[in-house]
mmCIF file of C-alpha atoms in Angstrom:
data_model
loop_
_atom_site.group_PDB
_atom_site.id
_atom_site.type_symbol
_atom_site.label_atom_id
_atom_site.label_comp_id
_atom_site.label_asym_id
_atom_site.label_seq_id
_atom_site.Cartn_x
_atom_site.Cartn_y
_atom_site.Cartn_z
ATOM 1 C CA MET C 1 -14.012 15.460 10.381
ATOM 2 C CA ASP C 2 -14.528 11.920 9.125
ATOM 3 C CA LEU C 3 -11.998 9.142 9.623
ATOM 4 C CA VAL C 4 -10.449 9.279 6.142
ATOM 5 C CA ARG C 5 -9.681 12.982 6.515
ATOM 6 C CA ARG C 6 -8.337 12.456 10.024
ATOM 7 C CA ILE C 7 -5.957 9.807 8.740
ATOM 8 C CA ASP C 8 -4.926 11.968 5.779
ATOM 9 C CA ARG C 9 -4.116 14.816 8.188
ATOM 10 C CA ALA C 10 -2.405 12.524 10.737
ATOM 11 C CA ALA C 11 -4.975 13.581 13.330
ATOM 12 C CA GLY C 12 -5.904 11.394 16.273
ATOM 13 C CA GLU C 13 -8.704 11.070 18.831
ATOM 14 C CA PHE C 14 -11.005 8.636 17.022
ATOM 15 C CA LEU C 15 -12.899 5.471 17.949
ATOM 16 C CA LEU C 16 -13.096 2.225 15.978
ATOM 17 C CA PHE C 17 -14.821 -1.105 16.549
ATOM 18 C CA ALA C 18 -13.374 -4.337 15.163
ATOM 19 C CA LEU C 19 -15.221 -7.489 14.105
ATOM 20 C CA THR C 20 -14.578 -10.822 12.489
ATOM 21 C CA PRO C 21 -16.996 -11.853 9.718
ATOM 22 C CA PRO C 22 -19.287 -14.832 10.366
ATOM 23 C CA ARG C 23 -18.014 -18.347 9.846
ATOM 24 C CA LEU C 24 -17.677 -19.486 6.261
ATOM 25 C CA ALA C 25 -20.280 -22.213 6.820
ATOM 26 C CA THR C 26 -22.953 -19.739 7.958
ATOM 27 C CA ALA C 27 -26.170 -19.886 5.918
ATOM 28 C CA HIS C 28 -26.557 -17.010 3.453
ATOM 29 C CA GLU C 29 -29.709 -15.572 5.027
ATOM 30 C CA ARG C 30 -28.177 -15.853 8.495
ATOM 31 C CA VAL C 31 -25.163 -13.786 7.409
ATOM 32 C CA GLN C 32 -27.382 -10.794 6.641
ATOM 33 C CA GLN C 33 -29.244 -11.240 9.923
ATOM 34 C CA ILE C 34 -25.933 -11.120 11.791
ATOM 35 C CA ALA C 35 -24.840 -8.029 9.866
ATOM 36 C CA ASP C 36 -28.131 -6.239 10.532
ATOM 37 C CA ALA C 37 -27.996 -7.044 14.247
ATOM 38 C CA THR C 38 -24.383 -5.867 14.411
ATOM 39 C CA MET C 39 -25.116 -2.556 12.700
ATOM 40 C CA ALA C 40 -28.115 -1.940 14.959
ATOM 41 C CA ARG C 41 -25.949 -2.611 18.022
ATOM 42 C CA LEU C 42 -23.124 -0.326 16.875
ATOM 43 C CA ARG C 43 -24.945 2.668 15.392
ATOM 44 C CA PRO C 44 -25.674 4.319 18.781
ATOM 45 C CA LEU C 45 -21.943 4.335 19.623
ATOM 46 C CA ASP C 46 -21.081 7.222 17.277
ATOM 47 C CA LEU C 47 -18.096 5.319 15.901
ATOM 48 C CA ASP C 48 -15.621 6.968 13.556
ATOM 49 C CA GLY C 49 -15.015 3.724 11.716
ATOM 50 C CA LEU C 50 -15.221 -0.037 11.621
ATOM 51 C CA ILE C 51 -12.517 -2.692 11.247
ATOM 52 C CA LEU C 52 -13.188 -6.034 9.568
ATOM 53 C CA TYR C 53 -10.525 -8.655 10.247
ATOM 54 C CA ASP C 54 -9.229 -11.165 7.713
ATOM 55 C CA ILE C 55 -8.727 -14.372 9.691
ATOM 56 C CA ASP C 56 -5.887 -16.686 8.743
ATOM 57 C CA ASP C 57 -4.668 -19.944 10.242
ATOM 58 C CA GLU C 58 -1.598 -18.857 12.201
ATOM 59 C CA ALA C 59 -0.485 -22.294 13.355
ATOM 60 C CA ALA C 60 3.044 -21.676 12.062
ATOM 61 C CA ARG C 61 3.566 -18.804 14.492
ATOM 62 C CA ASN C 62 3.470 -21.067 17.543
ATOM 63 C CA PRO C 63 4.279 -24.791 17.843
ATOM 64 C CA ALA C 64 2.079 -25.071 20.944
ATOM 65 C CA ARG C 65 -1.420 -26.441 20.554
ATOM 66 C CA ARG C 66 -3.934 -23.782 19.530
ATOM 67 C CA PRO C 67 -6.425 -23.255 22.425
ATOM 68 C CA PHE C 68 -9.316 -22.840 19.982
ATOM 69 C CA PRO C 69 -9.584 -24.636 16.622
ATOM 70 C CA PHE C 70 -9.170 -22.546 13.497
ATOM 71 C CA VAL C 71 -12.529 -21.889 11.828
ATOM 72 C CA PRO C 72 -12.520 -20.180 8.398
ATOM 73 C CA THR C 73 -14.613 -17.028 8.128
ATOM 74 C CA LEU C 74 -16.136 -15.105 5.264
ATOM 75 C CA ASP C 75 -13.899 -12.806 3.267
ATOM 76 C CA PRO C 76 -14.176 -9.399 5.002
ATOM 77 C CA ALA C 77 -14.203 -7.586 1.664
ATOM 78 C CA ASN C 78 -17.204 -9.598 0.505
ATOM 79 C CA TYR C 79 -18.893 -9.215 3.894
ATOM 80 C CA LEU C 80 -18.585 -5.441 3.584
ATOM 81 C CA ALA C 81 -19.710 -5.305 -0.049
ATOM 82 C CA ASP C 82 -22.623 -7.723 0.337
ATOM 83 C CA ASN C 83 -23.900 -7.193 3.866
ATOM 84 C CA PHE C 84 -22.801 -3.785 5.193
ATOM 85 C CA THR C 85 -24.065 -1.598 2.364
ATOM 86 C CA SER C 86 -26.073 0.610 4.744
ATOM 87 C CA TRP C 87 -23.173 1.240 7.128
ATOM 88 C CA GLN C 88 -22.267 4.933 7.056
ATOM 89 C CA THR C 89 -18.704 5.307 8.382
ATOM 90 C CA PRO C 90 -15.469 4.369 6.617
ATOM 91 C CA VAL C 91 -14.360 0.756 7.061
ATOM 92 C CA ILE C 92 -10.823 -0.584 7.446
ATOM 93 C CA VAL C 93 -10.579 -3.969 5.740
ATOM 94 C CA TYR C 94 -7.714 -6.226 6.757
ATOM 95 C CA ARG C 95 -6.030 -8.285 4.040
ATOM 96 C CA ALA C 96 -3.850 -11.273 5.001
ATOM 97 C CA VAL C 97 -1.936 -10.804 1.778
ATOM 98 C CA GLY C 98 -0.292 -14.223 1.672
ATOM 99 C CA LYS C 99 -3.673 -15.835 0.966
ATOM 100 C CA TYR C 100 -4.235 -13.934 -2.267
ATOM 101 C CA ALA C 101 -2.675 -14.085 -5.700
ATOM 102 C CA PRO C 102 -1.251 -10.722 -6.852
ATOM 103 C CA SER C 103 -3.878 -10.409 -9.596
ATOM 104 C CA GLU C 104 -6.714 -11.005 -7.123
ATOM 105 C CA LEU C 105 -5.311 -8.499 -4.651
ATOM 106 C CA ARG C 106 -4.732 -5.901 -7.368
ATOM 107 C CA THR C 107 -8.321 -6.242 -8.607
ATOM 108 C CA TRP C 108 -9.697 -5.729 -5.106
ATOM 109 C CA LEU C 109 -7.431 -2.764 -4.351
ATOM 110 C CA ALA C 110 -8.291 -1.035 -7.624
ATOM 111 C CA ALA C 111 -12.038 -1.383 -7.007
ATOM 112 C CA GLN C 112 -12.096 0.288 -3.581
ATOM 113 C CA ASP C 113 -13.500 3.768 -2.986
ATOM 114 C CA PRO C 114 -10.896 5.680 -0.922
ATOM 115 C CA ALA C 115 -13.673 7.762 0.634
ATOM 116 C CA ARG C 116 -15.281 4.644 2.130
ATOM 117 C CA VAL C 117 -12.596 1.972 2.480
ATOM 118 C CA MET C 118 -9.102 1.827 3.968
ATOM 119 C CA THR C 119 -6.957 -1.256 4.321
ATOM 120 C CA VAL C 120 -4.391 -2.844 6.606
ATOM 121 C CA LEU C 121 -2.134 -5.204 4.699
ATOM 122 C CA VAL C 122 -0.804 -7.989 6.920
ATOM 123 C CA GLY C 123 2.144 -10.204 6.098
ATOM 124 C CA ALA C 124 2.636 -13.843 7.042
ATOM 125 C CA SER C 125 2.800 -14.694 10.741
ATOM 126 C CA SER C 126 5.963 -16.744 10.128
ATOM 127 C CA SER C 127 8.761 -16.773 7.567
ATOM 128 C CA LYS C 128 8.207 -20.536 7.282
ATOM 129 C CA ILE C 129 4.865 -20.035 5.523
ATOM 130 C CA ASP C 130 4.634 -20.191 1.735
ATOM 131 C CA THR C 131 2.704 -17.166 0.512
ATOM 132 C CA MET C 132 1.234 -16.113 -2.808
ATOM 133 C CA THR C 133 1.980 -12.430 -2.203
ATOM 134 C CA SER C 134 4.565 -10.874 0.102
ATOM 135 C CA LEU C 135 3.818 -7.801 2.189
ATOM 136 C CA ALA C 136 6.278 -5.694 0.190
ATOM 137 C CA ASP C 137 4.666 -6.777 -3.086
ATOM 138 C CA ALA C 138 1.198 -6.050 -1.683
ATOM 139 C CA GLN C 139 2.284 -2.550 -0.676
ATOM 140 C CA ALA C 140 3.620 -1.983 -4.180
ATOM 141 C CA LEU C 141 0.341 -3.212 -5.667
ATOM 142 C CA ARG C 142 -1.572 -0.679 -3.578
ATOM 143 C CA ARG C 143 0.696 2.149 -4.748
ATOM 144 C CA ASP C 144 0.182 1.132 -8.362
ATOM 145 C CA ALA C 145 -3.502 0.124 -8.365
ATOM 146 C CA ASN C 146 -5.029 2.697 -6.011
ATOM 147 C CA PRO C 147 -2.547 5.172 -4.491
ATOM 148 C CA GLY C 148 -5.361 7.187 -2.898
ATOM 149 C CA LEU C 149 -6.442 4.226 -0.763
ATOM 150 C CA SER C 150 -5.321 4.852 2.832
ATOM 151 C CA LEU C 151 -2.920 2.127 3.914
ATOM 152 C CA GLY C 152 -2.373 0.987 7.479
ATOM 153 C CA GLY C 153 0.143 -1.319 9.082
ATOM 154 C CA VAL C 154 0.425 -3.488 12.152
ATOM 155 C CA ALA C 155 2.270 -2.248 15.264
ATOM 156 C CA ILE C 156 3.392 -4.841 17.809
ATOM 157 C CA PRO C 157 4.488 -3.537 21.238
ATOM 158 C CA GLU C 158 5.465 -7.077 22.279
ATOM 159 C CA ARG C 159 7.961 -7.281 19.428
ATOM 160 C CA HIS C 160 9.406 -3.969 20.565
ATOM 161 C CA SER C 161 9.890 -5.383 24.061
ATOM 162 C CA ARG C 162 11.970 -8.225 22.626
ATOM 163 C CA ARG C 163 13.866 -6.475 19.823
ATOM 164 C CA ASP C 164 13.789 -2.731 20.588
ATOM 165 C CA ASP C 165 13.291 -1.925 16.903
ATOM 166 C CA GLU C 166 9.540 -1.654 16.337
ATOM 167 C CA HIS C 167 9.752 2.147 16.072
ATOM 168 C CA HIS C 168 12.177 1.725 13.168
ATOM 169 C CA ARG C 169 9.781 -0.762 11.578
ATOM 170 C CA LEU C 170 6.951 1.773 11.859
ATOM 171 C CA LEU C 171 8.964 4.469 10.121
ATOM 172 C CA ALA C 172 9.976 2.022 7.382
ATOM 173 C CA LYS C 173 6.299 1.198 6.897
ATOM 174 C CA GLN C 174 5.542 4.923 6.683
ATOM 175 C CA ASP C 175 8.122 5.123 3.903
ATOM 176 C CA ALA C 176 6.195 2.294 2.186
ATOM 177 C CA GLY C 177 2.970 4.322 2.355
ATOM 178 C CA CYS C 178 1.397 3.532 5.746
ATOM 179 C CA ARG C 179 -0.658 6.414 7.142
ATOM 180 C CA PHE C 180 -1.699 4.746 10.400
ATOM 181 C CA PHE C 181 -0.945 1.708 12.541
ATOM 182 C CA VAL C 182 -3.125 -0.707 14.506
ATOM 183 C CA THR C 183 -1.887 -2.804 17.430
ATOM 184 C CA GLN C 184 -3.059 -6.221 18.477
ATOM 185 C CA VAL C 185 -4.887 -6.346 21.814
ATOM 186 C CA VAL C 186 -3.014 -4.368 24.475
ATOM 187 C CA TYR C 187 -2.611 -5.835 27.948
ATOM 188 C CA ASP C 188 0.949 -4.712 28.662
ATOM 189 C CA VAL C 189 0.550 -0.935 28.886
ATOM 190 C CA ASN C 190 4.230 -0.357 29.666
ATOM 191 C CA ALA C 191 5.251 -2.104 26.443
ATOM 192 C CA ALA C 192 2.854 0.099 24.476
ATOM 193 C CA LYS C 193 4.144 3.250 26.199
ATOM 194 C CA ASN C 194 7.748 2.260 25.471
ATOM 195 C CA LEU C 195 6.877 1.918 21.787
ATOM 196 C CA VAL C 196 5.065 5.262 21.720
ATOM 197 C CA SER C 197 7.986 6.969 23.449
ATOM 198 C CA ASP C 198 10.661 5.528 21.156
ATOM 199 C CA TYR C 199 8.534 6.230 18.075
ATOM 200 C CA HIS C 200 7.948 9.832 19.168
ATOM 201 C CA TYR C 201 11.609 10.611 19.823
ATOM 202 C CA GLU C 202 12.761 8.843 16.662
ATOM 203 C CA CYS C 203 10.301 11.000 14.696
ATOM 204 C CA VAL C 204 11.732 14.102 16.393
ATOM 205 C CA ALA C 205 15.293 13.005 15.605
ATOM 206 C CA ARG C 206 14.450 12.436 11.942
ATOM 207 C CA GLY C 207 12.240 15.496 11.555
ATOM 208 C CA ARG C 208 9.276 13.270 10.712
ATOM 209 C CA ALA C 209 5.643 13.724 11.703
ATOM 210 C CA PRO C 210 4.096 10.790 13.571
ATOM 211 C CA VAL C 211 0.986 9.136 12.166
ATOM 212 C CA PRO C 212 -1.876 7.790 14.295
ATOM 213 C CA ILE C 213 -1.327 4.627 16.317
ATOM 214 C CA VAL C 214 -4.585 2.793 16.990
ATOM 215 C CA PHE C 215 -4.526 0.837 20.251
ATOM 216 C CA THR C 216 -6.768 -2.223 20.424
ATOM 217 C CA PHE C 217 -8.587 -3.292 23.588
ATOM 218 C CA SER C 218 -10.906 -6.176 24.302
ATOM 219 C CA VAL C 219 -12.777 -7.763 27.154
ATOM 220 C CA CYS C 220 -11.993 -11.327 28.172
ATOM 221 C CA GLY C 221 -14.661 -13.592 29.581
ATOM 222 C CA SER C 222 -12.588 -16.677 30.327
ATOM 223 C CA LEU C 223 -9.066 -17.814 31.109
ATOM 224 C CA LYS C 224 -9.110 -19.952 27.962
ATOM 225 C CA THR C 225 -9.555 -16.775 25.911
ATOM 226 C CA LEU C 226 -6.572 -15.336 27.768
ATOM 227 C CA ASP C 227 -4.562 -18.434 26.825
ATOM 228 C CA PHE C 228 -5.521 -17.917 23.193
ATOM 229 C CA LEU C 229 -4.382 -14.288 23.255
ATOM 230 C CA ARG C 230 -1.063 -15.408 24.678
ATOM 231 C CA TRP C 231 -0.835 -18.076 21.951
ATOM 232 C CA LEU C 232 -1.288 -15.285 19.405
ATOM 233 C CA GLY C 233 1.682 -13.440 20.878
ATOM 234 C CA VAL C 234 -0.047 -11.010 23.237
ATOM 235 C CA ASP C 235 1.938 -10.393 26.424
ATOM 236 C CA VAL C 236 -0.317 -10.618 29.479
ATOM 237 C CA PRO C 237 1.445 -9.412 32.653
ATOM 238 C CA ARG C 238 1.264 -11.857 35.530
ATOM 239 C CA TRP C 239 -0.605 -9.430 37.771
ATOM 240 C CA ILE C 240 -3.375 -9.115 35.176
ATOM 241 C CA GLU C 241 -3.604 -12.873 34.789
ATOM 242 C CA ASN C 242 -3.789 -13.231 38.575
ATOM 243 C CA ASP C 243 -6.492 -10.568 38.857
ATOM 244 C CA LEU C 244 -8.593 -12.233 36.177
ATOM 245 C CA LYS C 245 -8.012 -15.733 37.525
ATOM 246 C CA HIS C 246 -9.190 -14.784 41.015
ATOM 247 C CA ALA C 247 -11.933 -12.316 40.058
ATOM 248 C CA ALA C 248 -15.499 -13.050 41.080
ATOM 249 C CA ASP C 249 -16.502 -11.825 37.602
ATOM 250 C CA THR C 250 -13.734 -12.309 35.030
ATOM 251 C CA LEU C 251 -15.573 -10.392 32.317
ATOM 252 C CA GLU C 252 -16.200 -7.339 34.501
ATOM 253 C CA ALA C 253 -12.629 -7.388 35.782
ATOM 254 C CA SER C 254 -11.301 -7.445 32.212
ATOM 255 C CA TYR C 255 -13.614 -4.547 31.314
ATOM 256 C CA GLN C 256 -12.192 -2.433 34.132
ATOM 257 C CA LEU C 257 -8.614 -3.357 33.196
ATOM 258 C CA ALA C 258 -9.186 -2.453 29.539
ATOM 259 C CA LEU C 259 -10.787 0.859 30.485
ATOM 260 C CA ALA C 260 -7.886 1.763 32.774
ATOM 261 C CA ALA C 261 -5.282 0.757 30.179
ATOM 262 C CA ALA C 262 -6.942 2.741 27.389
ATOM 263 C CA THR C 263 -7.283 5.816 29.593
ATOM 264 C CA GLU C 264 -3.613 5.626 30.618
ATOM 265 C CA LEU C 265 -2.435 5.307 27.016
ATOM 266 C CA MET C 266 -4.630 8.174 25.833
ATOM 267 C CA THR C 267 -3.190 10.443 28.526
ATOM 268 C CA TYR C 268 0.362 9.415 27.662
ATOM 269 C CA CYS C 269 -0.076 9.976 23.918
ATOM 270 C CA ARG C 270 -1.608 13.393 24.489
ATOM 271 C CA GLY C 271 1.387 14.358 26.621
ATOM 272 C CA LEU C 272 3.780 13.489 23.778
ATOM 273 C CA ASP C 273 1.465 14.847 21.074
ATOM 274 C CA VAL C 274 1.402 11.466 19.334
ATOM 275 C CA PRO C 275 -1.891 11.046 17.435
ATOM 276 C CA PHE C 276 -3.854 7.986 18.481
ATOM 277 C CA GLY C 277 -7.062 6.094 17.967
ATOM 278 C CA ILE C 278 -8.853 3.555 20.123
ATOM 279 C CA ASN C 279 -10.136 0.274 18.721
ATOM 280 C CA VAL C 280 -12.478 -1.983 20.683
ATOM 281 C CA GLU C 281 -12.278 -5.537 19.429
ATOM 282 C CA SER C 282 -15.234 -7.915 19.596
ATOM 283 C CA VAL C 283 -14.535 -11.358 18.164
ATOM 284 C CA SER C 284 -16.502 -13.521 20.602
ATOM 285 C CA ILE C 285 -19.838 -15.129 19.771
ATOM 286 C CA ARG C 286 -20.910 -15.017 23.434
ATOM 287 C CA ARG C 287 -23.633 -12.414 23.940
ATOM 288 C CA GLU C 288 -22.319 -11.225 27.315
ATOM 289 C CA GLU C 289 -18.855 -10.572 25.856
ATOM 290 C CA ILE C 290 -20.332 -8.745 22.867
ATOM 291 C CA GLU C 291 -22.410 -6.553 25.167
ATOM 292 C CA ALA C 292 -19.394 -5.831 27.380
ATOM 293 C CA SER C 293 -17.384 -4.791 24.300
ATOM 294 C CA VAL C 294 -20.152 -2.416 23.257
ATOM 295 C CA ARG C 295 -20.243 -0.996 26.780
ATOM 296 C CA LEU C 296 -16.467 -0.477 26.687
ATOM 297 C CA ALA C 297 -16.697 1.396 23.387
ATOM 298 C CA GLU C 298 -19.524 3.534 24.746
ATOM 299 C CA ARG C 299 -17.459 4.422 27.816
ATOM 300 C CA LEU C 300 -14.324 5.213 25.813
ATOM 301 C CA ARG C 301 -16.292 7.384 23.404
ATOM 302 C CA ALA C 302 -16.797 9.786 26.311
ATOM 303 C CA GLU C 303 -13.018 9.972 26.868
ATOM 304 C CA ILE C 304 -12.109 10.802 23.271
ATOM 305 C CA LYS C 305 -11.871 14.488 22.419
ATOM 306 C CA GLY C 306 -12.307 14.185 18.671
#
C-alpha cells in the first residue's frame, strides 16, 4: 500500500525522510547534482515517502540570538517539480503559508496531483508576524482548490507539555481537513507519549478515529546544533544534553538516542493502536551527519511493520 492510500485509510507503520532544498544562491547546475546525489542515497532505503521543508525566518518566535544565521532556500515545490522528477514515492511538501499570497497558494494547490503530492500547511511561528495568508485561510483554499489533496498538520509535544491542549488542537485540525500530523524533532519521549495518550483517549471519548502521527527524529553532530534545536522550541531533557556533551562521539551518541526514542514511541503507539509514521530528518550539509541520518532510516526501516 503506498503512502497516499495509507494516509487515506488512517493506517500507520510507514517511513519518511525529510530534507531542506539547497540554498537559494546555489548554482542551477549544482542544484540538479545535489538532487541526483540525494535520490541515489535514498533509493536503497525503501522509503514510503519524502518530506521537503519550506524554510522561513523564525526570528519572531524567540528573542534570543539565532545560533545559525538564516539562509534562504529554494522553494520546495519548485525543487520537487524541477529536480525530483524521477523520484517514485509520494512527496509531502511543506508550505509556510504566511509567505504566499492567497492567489499564489491557490494556484499551487490546484496544480498538484493528489496521487503524488501531499502538503503540510504551516502557520506563522508568532502572532506578531504579518502574514499574507493565515493558516485557516490556507486550509480553506485547499478545500476549495483541490479537496483530494491530502492535508497534514503540525503536532507539537512541547506545546502540550506547557498547555495540555495539543490533543484538542489536533482534533480541531482534523475537523479542518488534516489527515495526518508531523512533529518537530523529538527528544523528549515522555512529552510525545503524553500527547499520544491524551489524543488517543480524547478520540475514544468523542468516538473519533485517530489519524497517523509522524514522529520526527534526527542525529546531532554538535552542541551548537542542539542549541539551535532548543532555539526552535525543541525540548531537550538535561540528561540527553549531558550525555551528548560528555560523549566521546556526539554524533554516534545522538544516533543511539534517536534509535531508542523511536523504538519506544513505536511500541507505545502500537499498544494504544494509534497509527504512526517515522520521519528521519536530514538538514545538515555535513557529510558525516547525512550518512548517520541515512543509517538511522535504514535501521528504523527494519523496525516498521508496514
